[in-house]
């Protein structure tokens, strides 16, 4: 074989996988299509349970030294509550994973480049500007790619697909992808010039027909997201889209949002449908999938990076524990991942119903939950699935009966 491992896709999952396996002594080829990583308005917030996975992979110090920024407090704003009431009940974010002070934020392009450079430093044959022409699994996986006008075919002991939502590896291997219908619209924008927004505080809030999320990146930068109805898909389109998006952040329920609305955009404003997708078995003979290639969770709960880092940790543990990769069994990975995404899919469906539906009925639903949860904390259990990981909660939390209780339908 030319390599032990060929990784298609040099984003966060592919570069992390390559770096970890090279450190373990594997000969790795990493193929990335882009010449420069671009802001895709995703992948900048790692939940505490995801940070724990980063630590287990030995990559935490790398990300912190590259500017990784911890958030320590969460505030939820709502048109049903005064700003003073919301600020009076902040949620500490250092309670969900031992030794983790809270979620970790780092800009996506810089995050990707940091991991790619680390893979190179550890001896990975990492290539940019590559067009993958074809892949094949089986006993001797092969990849044919074009670089600098030259076509190459290489072989390996194992092929890893980390090539995102439109994965060529997944499609070629015939691994079915299941998707549900879009739930709502989601838009994101990076801004700077918001030094008066507390860089240790993240916030969400709902008012009128818009729901916001704000995740500070440090140094006056904040990543902003907004949820809105599917029938408003072009609400922030056109040359004035970024201005309109920031104006939507001016909310009576969250007066501090003025610092966000008055900030300066420094990246693209992208809008997209939010939904979930999953695979039953993210592997095939001679190949395995990680990250979005194996399916993704609705970004409204922000767990794409945490999912990816756990994928990488489990797959690398399997490979490091079996010298003969032809005998490597990815069934436990598939089983754990299927249940993990099922639980997160359930969690996201509750969150999207509460925070991405608007009007009087939706407002009454949120108000009812706030009152009932003050007497029954289990109605907020889904927040622990987001922050501490879906496995920490009992199975009965992820049932139609519990959903009905949370939404006041029981």
CSV table of C-alpha atoms in Angstrom, one decimal:
chain,number,residue,atom,x,y,z
A,1,UNK,CA,0.0,0.0,0.0
A,2,UNK,CA,1.1,3.6,-0.7
A,3,UNK,CA,-0.3,4.7,2.7
A,4,UNK,CA,-1.9,3.4,5.8
A,5,UNK,CA,-4.7,5.9,5.7
A,6,UNK,CA,-6.1,8.2,3.0
A,7,UNK,CA,-8.3,11.0,4.3
A,8,UNK,CA,-10.5,12.8,1.8
A,9,UNK,CA,-11.4,16.2,3.2
A,10,UNK,CA,-9.0,18.5,5.1
A,11,UNK,CA,-11.5,20.4,7.3
A,12,UNK,CA,-11.7,20.0,11.0
A,13,UNK,CA,-12.6,16.3,11.1
A,14,UNK,CA,-10.2,15.2,8.4
A,15,UNK,CA,-7.2,17.2,9.7
A,16,UNK,CA,-7.8,16.1,13.3
A,17,UNK,CA,-8.1,12.5,12.2
A,18,UNK,CA,-4.9,12.8,10.2
A,19,UNK,CA,-2.9,14.5,12.9
A,20,UNK,CA,-3.9,11.9,15.6
A,21,UNK,CA,-3.2,8.9,13.4
A,22,UNK,CA,0.2,10.3,12.2
A,23,UNK,CA,1.1,10.9,15.9
A,24,UNK,CA,0.3,7.2,16.4
A,25,UNK,CA,2.8,6.2,13.7
A,26,UNK,CA,0.5,5.8,10.6
A,27,UNK,CA,1.5,7.0,7.1
A,28,UNK,CA,-1.3,9.4,6.2
A,29,UNK,CA,-2.3,11.1,3.0
A,30,UNK,CA,-4.7,14.1,3.5
A,31,UNK,CA,-6.5,15.5,0.5
A,32,UNK,CA,-8.2,18.9,0.6
A,33,UNK,CA,-9.9,20.6,-2.3
A,34,UNK,CA,-9.6,24.2,-1.2
A,35,UNK,CA,-6.5,26.4,-1.5
A,36,UNK,CA,-7.7,28.7,1.3
A,37,UNK,CA,-10.3,28.0,4.0
A,38,UNK,CA,-13.3,30.2,3.7
A,39,UNK,CA,-15.9,31.4,6.3
A,40,UNK,CA,-18.8,29.0,5.9
A,41,UNK,CA,-20.7,30.5,8.9
A,42,UNK,CA,-20.5,27.2,10.8
A,43,UNK,CA,-18.3,25.3,13.1
A,44,UNK,CA,-17.0,27.8,15.7
A,45,UNK,CA,-18.5,26.7,19.0
A,46,UNK,CA,-17.5,23.5,20.8
A,47,UNK,CA,-19.8,22.4,23.6
A,48,UNK,CA,-18.2,21.3,26.9
A,49,UNK,CA,-18.6,17.6,26.1
A,50,UNK,CA,-16.9,18.3,22.7
A,51,UNK,CA,-14.1,20.1,24.5
A,52,UNK,CA,-13.6,17.0,26.6
A,53,UNK,CA,-13.2,15.0,23.4
A,54,UNK,CA,-10.7,17.6,22.1
A,55,UNK,CA,-8.7,17.0,25.3
A,56,UNK,CA,-8.8,13.2,24.9
A,57,UNK,CA,-7.4,13.7,21.3
A,58,UNK,CA,-4.5,15.7,22.7
A,59,UNK,CA,-5.5,18.8,20.6
A,60,UNK,CA,-6.8,21.1,23.3
A,61,UNK,CA,-3.6,23.0,24.0
A,62,UNK,CA,-3.1,23.5,20.3
A,63,UNK,CA,-6.5,25.2,19.9
A,64,UNK,CA,-6.1,27.3,23.0
A,65,UNK,CA,-2.7,28.5,21.8
A,66,UNK,CA,-4.3,29.4,18.5
A,67,UNK,CA,-6.7,31.7,20.1
A,68,UNK,CA,-9.5,29.4,21.4
A,69,UNK,CA,-11.8,31.4,23.6
A,70,UNK,CA,-13.9,30.0,26.5
A,71,UNK,CA,-17.4,31.2,27.2
A,72,UNK,CA,-18.4,30.9,30.9
A,73,UNK,CA,-22.0,32.1,31.2
A,74,UNK,CA,-25.3,31.7,29.3
A,75,UNK,CA,-28.3,34.1,29.4
A,76,UNK,CA,-31.7,33.4,27.8
A,77,UNK,CA,-33.8,36.4,26.8
A,78,UNK,CA,-37.4,36.3,25.8
A,79,UNK,CA,-40.2,38.7,25.0
A,80,UNK,CA,-42.1,37.2,27.9
A,81,UNK,CA,-39.6,38.3,30.4
A,82,UNK,CA,-37.9,41.6,31.4
A,83,UNK,CA,-34.2,41.9,30.7
A,84,UNK,CA,-33.6,42.2,34.4
A,85,UNK,CA,-35.3,38.9,35.0
A,86,UNK,CA,-33.2,37.2,32.4
A,87,UNK,CA,-30.0,38.6,33.7
A,88,UNK,CA,-30.9,37.5,37.2
A,89,UNK,CA,-30.8,33.9,36.3
A,90,UNK,CA,-27.6,33.3,34.3
A,91,UNK,CA,-26.5,29.7,33.7
A,92,UNK,CA,-22.9,28.8,34.6
A,93,UNK,CA,-21.3,26.8,31.8
A,94,UNK,CA,-18.4,25.3,33.7
A,95,UNK,CA,-20.5,22.6,35.4
A,96,UNK,CA,-21.0,20.2,32.5
A,97,UNK,CA,-17.6,18.6,31.9
A,98,UNK,CA,-14.7,18.2,34.5
A,99,UNK,CA,-11.9,20.6,33.9
A,100,UNK,CA,-13.8,22.5,31.1
A,101,UNK,CA,-14.7,26.1,32.0
A,102,UNK,CA,-17.3,26.3,29.2
A,103,UNK,CA,-17.7,26.1,25.5
A,104,UNK,CA,-14.7,26.8,23.3
A,105,UNK,CA,-14.9,29.2,20.4
A,106,UNK,CA,-12.4,29.6,17.6
A,107,UNK,CA,-13.0,31.0,14.1
A,108,UNK,CA,-13.7,28.3,11.5
A,109,UNK,CA,-11.1,29.1,8.8
A,110,UNK,CA,-8.4,29.6,11.4
A,111,UNK,CA,-9.5,26.4,13.2
A,112,UNK,CA,-9.2,24.4,10.0
A,113,UNK,CA,-5.8,25.9,9.1
A,114,UNK,CA,-4.5,25.3,12.7
A,115,UNK,CA,-5.3,21.6,12.5
A,116,UNK,CA,-4.1,21.2,8.9
A,117,UNK,CA,-0.7,22.8,9.9
A,118,UNK,CA,-0.5,20.5,12.9
A,119,UNK,CA,-1.1,17.4,10.6
A,120,UNK,CA,1.7,18.6,8.4
A,121,UNK,CA,3.9,19.1,11.5
A,122,UNK,CA,3.2,15.5,12.6
A,123,UNK,CA,4.3,14.1,9.2
A,124,UNK,CA,1.1,13.9,7.2
A,125,UNK,CA,1.4,14.1,3.5
A,126,UNK,CA,-1.1,16.9,3.3
A,127,UNK,CA,-2.1,18.4,-0.1
A,128,UNK,CA,-4.3,21.4,-1.1
A,129,UNK,CA,-6.0,22.3,-4.3
A,130,UNK,CA,-6.8,18.6,-4.9
A,131,UNK,CA,-9.7,17.4,-7.1
A,132,UNK,CA,-10.7,13.9,-6.1
A,133,UNK,CA,-11.8,12.1,-9.2
A,134,UNK,CA,-12.9,8.7,-7.8
A,135,UNK,CA,-12.6,6.5,-4.7
A,136,UNK,CA,-13.1,2.8,-4.1
A,137,UNK,CA,-13.4,0.9,-0.9
A,138,UNK,CA,-12.8,-2.8,-0.3
A,139,UNK,CA,-9.7,-4.8,0.7
A,140,UNK,CA,-7.4,-2.3,-1.0
A,141,UNK,CA,-9.0,1.2,-1.0
A,142,UNK,CA,-7.9,3.5,-3.8
A,143,UNK,CA,-8.3,7.2,-4.5
A,144,UNK,CA,-7.6,8.9,-7.9
A,145,UNK,CA,-7.1,12.6,-7.7
A,146,UNK,CA,-5.8,15.5,-9.8
A,147,UNK,CA,-3.3,18.0,-8.6
A,148,UNK,CA,-1.4,20.6,-10.6
A,149,UNK,CA,-2.7,19.0,-13.8
A,150,UNK,CA,-1.4,15.6,-12.9
A,151,UNK,CA,-3.6,12.6,-12.2
A,152,UNK,CA,-2.5,10.1,-9.4
A,153,UNK,CA,-4.0,6.9,-8.1
A,154,UNK,CA,-2.9,5.8,-4.6
A,155,UNK,CA,-3.8,2.9,-2.3
A,156,UNK,CA,-4.1,2.5,1.4
A,157,UNK,CA,-5.1,0.1,4.2
A,158,UNK,CA,-8.1,2.4,5.0
A,159,UNK,CA,-10.0,5.2,3.4
A,160,UNK,CA,-11.7,7.9,5.6
A,161,UNK,CA,-14.4,10.2,4.3
A,162,UNK,CA,-14.3,13.6,6.0
A,163,UNK,CA,-15.6,15.4,2.9
A,164,UNK,CA,-18.7,17.1,4.3
A,165,UNK,CA,-22.4,17.0,3.6
A,166,UNK,CA,-22.1,16.3,-0.1
A,167,UNK,CA,-19.6,13.5,0.5
A,168,UNK,CA,-18.2,11.8,-2.6
A,169,UNK,CA,-16.9,9.0,-0.4
A,170,UNK,CA,-20.3,8.3,1.1
A,171,UNK,CA,-22.1,8.5,-2.2
A,172,UNK,CA,-19.5,6.3,-4.0
A,173,UNK,CA,-19.7,3.6,-1.3
A,174,UNK,CA,-23.5,3.6,-1.4
A,175,UNK,CA,-24.0,4.5,2.2
A,176,UNK,CA,-27.6,5.8,2.4
A,177,UNK,CA,-28.2,9.3,3.9
A,178,UNK,CA,-31.5,10.0,5.6
A,179,UNK,CA,-32.8,13.5,5.9
A,180,UNK,CA,-35.9,15.1,7.5
A,181,UNK,CA,-37.7,18.1,6.2
A,182,UNK,CA,-36.2,21.6,6.9
A,183,UNK,CA,-37.4,23.1,10.2
A,184,UNK,CA,-36.7,26.8,9.7
A,185,UNK,CA,-34.2,29.2,8.2
A,186,UNK,CA,-30.9,30.0,9.8
A,187,UNK,CA,-28.4,32.8,9.0
A,188,UNK,CA,-25.0,33.7,10.4
A,189,UNK,CA,-22.6,36.6,10.4
A,190,UNK,CA,-19.3,37.4,12.1
A,191,UNK,CA,-18.9,41.0,13.4
A,192,UNK,CA,-16.2,43.0,15.1
A,193,UNK,CA,-16.3,46.2,17.0
A,194,UNK,CA,-18.5,44.9,19.9
A,195,UNK,CA,-16.1,45.4,22.9
A,196,UNK,CA,-19.0,46.2,25.2
A,197,UNK,CA,-20.6,42.8,24.7
A,198,UNK,CA,-19.2,40.6,27.6
A,199,UNK,CA,-16.8,38.2,25.9
A,200,UNK,CA,-17.5,35.6,28.6
A,201,UNK,CA,-21.3,35.6,28.0
A,202,UNK,CA,-23.3,33.8,25.2
A,203,UNK,CA,-26.9,34.6,24.8
A,204,UNK,CA,-30.0,33.5,23.0
A,205,UNK,CA,-33.3,35.3,22.7
A,206,UNK,CA,-36.7,35.4,21.0
A,207,UNK,CA,-38.8,38.5,20.1
A,208,UNK,CA,-41.4,38.9,17.4
A,209,UNK,CA,-40.5,36.8,14.4
A,210,UNK,CA,-36.8,36.4,15.0
A,211,UNK,CA,-34.6,34.4,17.4
A,212,UNK,CA,-31.0,35.3,17.9
A,213,UNK,CA,-27.8,33.6,19.2
A,214,UNK,CA,-24.6,35.4,20.1
A,215,UNK,CA,-21.3,33.6,20.7
A,216,UNK,CA,-18.3,36.0,21.5
A,217,UNK,CA,-15.0,35.0,20.0
A,218,UNK,CA,-12.9,37.4,22.0
A,219,UNK,CA,-11.3,40.8,21.1
A,220,UNK,CA,-14.6,42.4,20.3
A,221,UNK,CA,-15.7,39.8,17.8
A,222,UNK,CA,-19.0,37.9,18.0
A,223,UNK,CA,-20.5,35.2,15.8
A,224,UNK,CA,-24.2,36.0,15.4
A,225,UNK,CA,-26.9,33.6,14.3
A,226,UNK,CA,-30.6,34.1,13.7
A,227,UNK,CA,-33.6,31.8,13.2
A,228,UNK,CA,-36.7,32.8,11.2
A,229,UNK,CA,-39.5,31.1,9.4
A,230,UNK,CA,-39.1,29.1,6.2
A,231,UNK,CA,-41.5,31.4,4.3
A,232,UNK,CA,-39.1,34.3,4.9
A,233,UNK,CA,-36.2,32.5,3.1
A,234,UNK,CA,-35.2,35.7,1.3
A,235,UNK,CA,-35.5,38.0,4.3
A,236,UNK,CA,-31.8,38.8,4.4
A,237,UNK,CA,-31.0,38.4,0.7
A,238,UNK,CA,-29.4,41.1,-1.4
A,239,UNK,CA,-26.8,43.9,-0.8
A,240,UNK,CA,-28.7,45.2,2.2
A,241,UNK,CA,-29.0,41.8,3.8
A,242,UNK,CA,-26.3,42.2,6.4
A,243,UNK,CA,-27.7,45.5,7.6
A,244,UNK,CA,-31.2,44.0,7.8
A,245,UNK,CA,-29.9,41.1,9.7
A,246,UNK,CA,-28.1,43.3,12.3
A,247,UNK,CA,-31.2,45.4,12.7
A,248,UNK,CA,-33.2,42.3,13.6
A,249,UNK,CA,-31.0,42.1,16.7
A,250,UNK,CA,-32.4,45.3,18.2
A,251,UNK,CA,-34.7,43.8,20.8
A,252,UNK,CA,-36.4,45.2,23.9
A,253,UNK,CA,-36.0,42.0,25.7
A,254,UNK,CA,-32.1,42.2,25.3
A,255,UNK,CA,-31.0,45.8,25.4
A,256,UNK,CA,-27.3,44.8,25.2
A,257,UNK,CA,-28.0,43.7,21.6
A,258,UNK,CA,-27.4,47.3,20.6
A,259,UNK,CA,-23.7,46.4,20.7
A,260,UNK,CA,-24.3,43.7,18.2
A,261,UNK,CA,-26.5,45.7,15.9
A,262,UNK,CA,-24.0,48.5,15.8
A,263,UNK,CA,-21.0,46.2,15.1
A,264,UNK,CA,-19.2,45.9,11.8
A,265,UNK,CA,-19.6,42.8,9.6
A,266,UNK,CA,-16.3,41.1,8.7
A,267,UNK,CA,-17.5,38.0,7.0
A,268,UNK,CA,-20.2,36.8,4.7
A,269,UNK,CA,-23.9,36.6,5.7
A,270,UNK,CA,-25.1,33.2,4.7
A,271,UNK,CA,-28.6,31.8,5.1
A,272,UNK,CA,-29.6,28.2,4.8
A,273,UNK,CA,-32.3,25.6,5.7
A,274,UNK,CA,-31.8,23.9,9.0
A,275,UNK,CA,-32.5,20.1,9.2
A,276,UNK,CA,-31.0,16.8,10.4
A,277,UNK,CA,-29.4,14.1,8.4
A,278,UNK,CA,-28.0,10.7,9.4
A,279,UNK,CA,-26.6,7.4,8.3
A,280,UNK,CA,-27.4,4.0,9.8
A,281,UNK,CA,-23.8,2.8,9.4
A,282,UNK,CA,-21.1,5.3,8.6
A,283,UNK,CA,-18.7,2.7,7.3
A,284,UNK,CA,-18.2,0.2,4.5
A,285,UNK,CA,-15.5,-2.4,3.7
A,286,UNK,CA,-12.2,-0.5,3.7
A,287,UNK,CA,-13.7,2.9,4.6
A,288,UNK,CA,-15.2,5.0,7.4
A,289,UNK,CA,-17.0,8.3,7.6
A,290,UNK,CA,-16.5,11.1,10.2
A,291,UNK,CA,-18.2,14.5,10.7
A,292,UNK,CA,-20.9,15.7,8.3
A,293,UNK,CA,-20.0,13.0,5.8
A,294,UNK,CA,-21.8,10.6,8.1
A,295,UNK,CA,-24.8,12.9,8.7
A,296,UNK,CA,-25.4,16.1,10.8
A,297,UNK,CA,-27.5,17.6,13.5
A,298,UNK,CA,-29.7,20.7,13.1
A,299,UNK,CA,-27.2,23.6,13.7
A,300,UNK,CA,-29.7,25.4,16.0
A,301,UNK,CA,-28.0,23.6,18.9
A,302,UNK,CA,-24.5,24.1,17.6
A,303,UNK,CA,-23.1,20.6,18.0
A,304,UNK,CA,-21.4,20.0,14.6
A,305,UNK,CA,-17.9,20.3,16.0
A,306,UNK,CA,-18.6,18.3,19.1
A,307,UNK,CA,-20.1,15.5,17.0
A,308,UNK,CA,-17.1,15.6,14.7
A,309,UNK,CA,-14.5,15.5,17.5
A,310,UNK,CA,-16.2,12.5,19.1
A,311,UNK,CA,-16.3,10.7,15.8
A,312,UNK,CA,-12.6,11.3,15.4
A,313,UNK,CA,-11.9,10.1,18.9
A,314,UNK,CA,-13.9,6.9,18.6
A,315,UNK,CA,-12.5,6.0,15.1
A,316,UNK,CA,-8.9,6.7,16.2
A,317,UNK,CA,-9.3,4.6,19.3
A,318,UNK,CA,-10.5,1.7,17.2
A,319,UNK,CA,-7.6,2.0,14.8
A,320,UNK,CA,-5.0,2.4,17.5
A,321,UNK,CA,-6.4,-0.6,19.3
A,322,UNK,CA,-6.2,-3.0,16.2
A,323,UNK,CA,-2.9,-3.5,14.4
A,324,UNK,CA,-4.6,-5.3,11.5
A,325,UNK,CA,-7.0,-2.7,10.2
A,326,UNK,CA,-8.7,-5.3,8.0
A,327,UNK,CA,-10.1,-6.6,11.2
A,328,UNK,CA,-11.1,-3.2,12.6
A,329,UNK,CA,-14.7,-3.3,13.7
A,330,UNK,CA,-16.6,0.0,13.3
A,331,UNK,CA,-19.9,-1.5,14.5
A,332,UNK,CA,-19.6,0.0,18.0
A,333,UNK,CA,-18.9,3.4,16.4
A,334,UNK,CA,-22.0,3.1,14.2
A,335,UNK,CA,-24.2,2.0,17.1
A,336,UNK,CA,-23.0,4.8,19.4
A,337,UNK,CA,-23.2,7.4,16.7
A,338,UNK,CA,-26.7,6.4,15.6
A,339,UNK,CA,-28.1,6.7,19.1
A,340,UNK,CA,-26.1,9.9,19.7
A,341,UNK,CA,-27.6,11.6,16.6
A,342,UNK,CA,-31.1,10.2,17.4
A,343,UNK,CA,-31.0,11.8,20.8
A,344,UNK,CA,-29.6,15.1,19.4
A,345,UNK,CA,-32.2,15.0,16.6
A,346,UNK,CA,-34.8,14.8,19.3
A,347,UNK,CA,-33.2,17.6,21.3
A,348,UNK,CA,-32.9,19.9,18.3
A,349,UNK,CA,-36.6,19.3,17.4
A,350,UNK,CA,-37.6,20.6,20.9
A,351,UNK,CA,-35.3,23.6,20.6
A,352,UNK,CA,-36.4,24.5,17.1
A,353,UNK,CA,-40.0,24.3,18.2
A,354,UNK,CA,-39.4,26.6,21.2
A,355,UNK,CA,-37.0,29.0,19.6
A,356,UNK,CA,-37.7,29.0,15.9
A,357,UNK,CA,-41.5,29.2,15.9
A,358,UNK,CA,-43.2,32.5,16.3
A,359,UNK,CA,-46.6,34.1,16.9
A,360,UNK,CA,-49.0,34.0,19.9
A,361,UNK,CA,-49.1,30.2,20.2
A,362,UNK,CA,-45.4,29.9,20.2
A,363,UNK,CA,-45.1,32.8,22.7
A,364,UNK,CA,-47.6,31.1,25.0
A,365,UNK,CA,-45.8,27.8,24.7
A,366,UNK,CA,-42.5,29.4,25.9
A,367,UNK,CA,-44.2,31.2,28.7
A,368,UNK,CA,-45.9,28.1,29.9
A,369,UNK,CA,-42.6,26.2,29.8
A,370,UNK,CA,-40.8,28.9,31.8
A,371,UNK,CA,-43.5,28.7,34.6
A,372,UNK,CA,-43.6,24.9,34.7
A,373,UNK,CA,-39.9,24.5,34.6
A,374,UNK,CA,-39.5,26.6,37.7
A,375,UNK,CA,-41.3,23.8,39.5
A,376,UNK,CA,-39.9,20.8,37.5
A,377,UNK,CA,-36.3,21.2,36.4
A,378,UNK,CA,-36.6,18.0,34.3
A,379,UNK,CA,-38.4,20.0,31.7
A,380,UNK,CA,-35.1,21.7,30.9
A,381,UNK,CA,-33.2,18.4,30.6
A,382,UNK,CA,-32.5,18.9,26.9
A,383,UNK,CA,-30.1,21.7,27.8
A,384,UNK,CA,-27.9,19.0,29.5
A,385,UNK,CA,-27.9,17.0,26.3
A,386,UNK,CA,-26.5,20.0,24.5
A,387,UNK,CA,-23.9,20.9,27.0
A,388,UNK,CA,-22.9,17.7,28.8
A,389,UNK,CA,-23.6,15.2,26.0
A,390,UNK,CA,-26.7,13.2,25.1
A,391,UNK,CA,-25.5,10.1,26.8
A,392,UNK,CA,-25.7,11.7,30.3
A,393,UNK,CA,-29.5,11.6,30.3
A,394,UNK,CA,-31.7,8.6,30.9
A,395,UNK,CA,-33.5,7.1,27.8
A,396,UNK,CA,-36.9,8.3,28.9
A,397,UNK,CA,-35.9,11.9,28.2
A,398,UNK,CA,-35.8,11.1,24.5
A,399,UNK,CA,-39.4,9.9,24.1
A,400,UNK,CA,-42.6,11.4,22.6
A,401,UNK,CA,-44.0,11.5,26.2
A,402,UNK,CA,-41.3,13.7,27.4
A,403,UNK,CA,-41.5,16.0,24.4
A,404,UNK,CA,-45.2,16.4,25.0
A,405,UNK,CA,-44.5,17.3,28.7
A,406,UNK,CA,-42.0,20.0,27.7
A,407,UNK,CA,-44.2,21.5,25.0
A,408,UNK,CA,-47.3,21.5,27.2
A,409,UNK,CA,-49.1,18.9,25.1
A,410,UNK,CA,-49.4,16.2,27.6
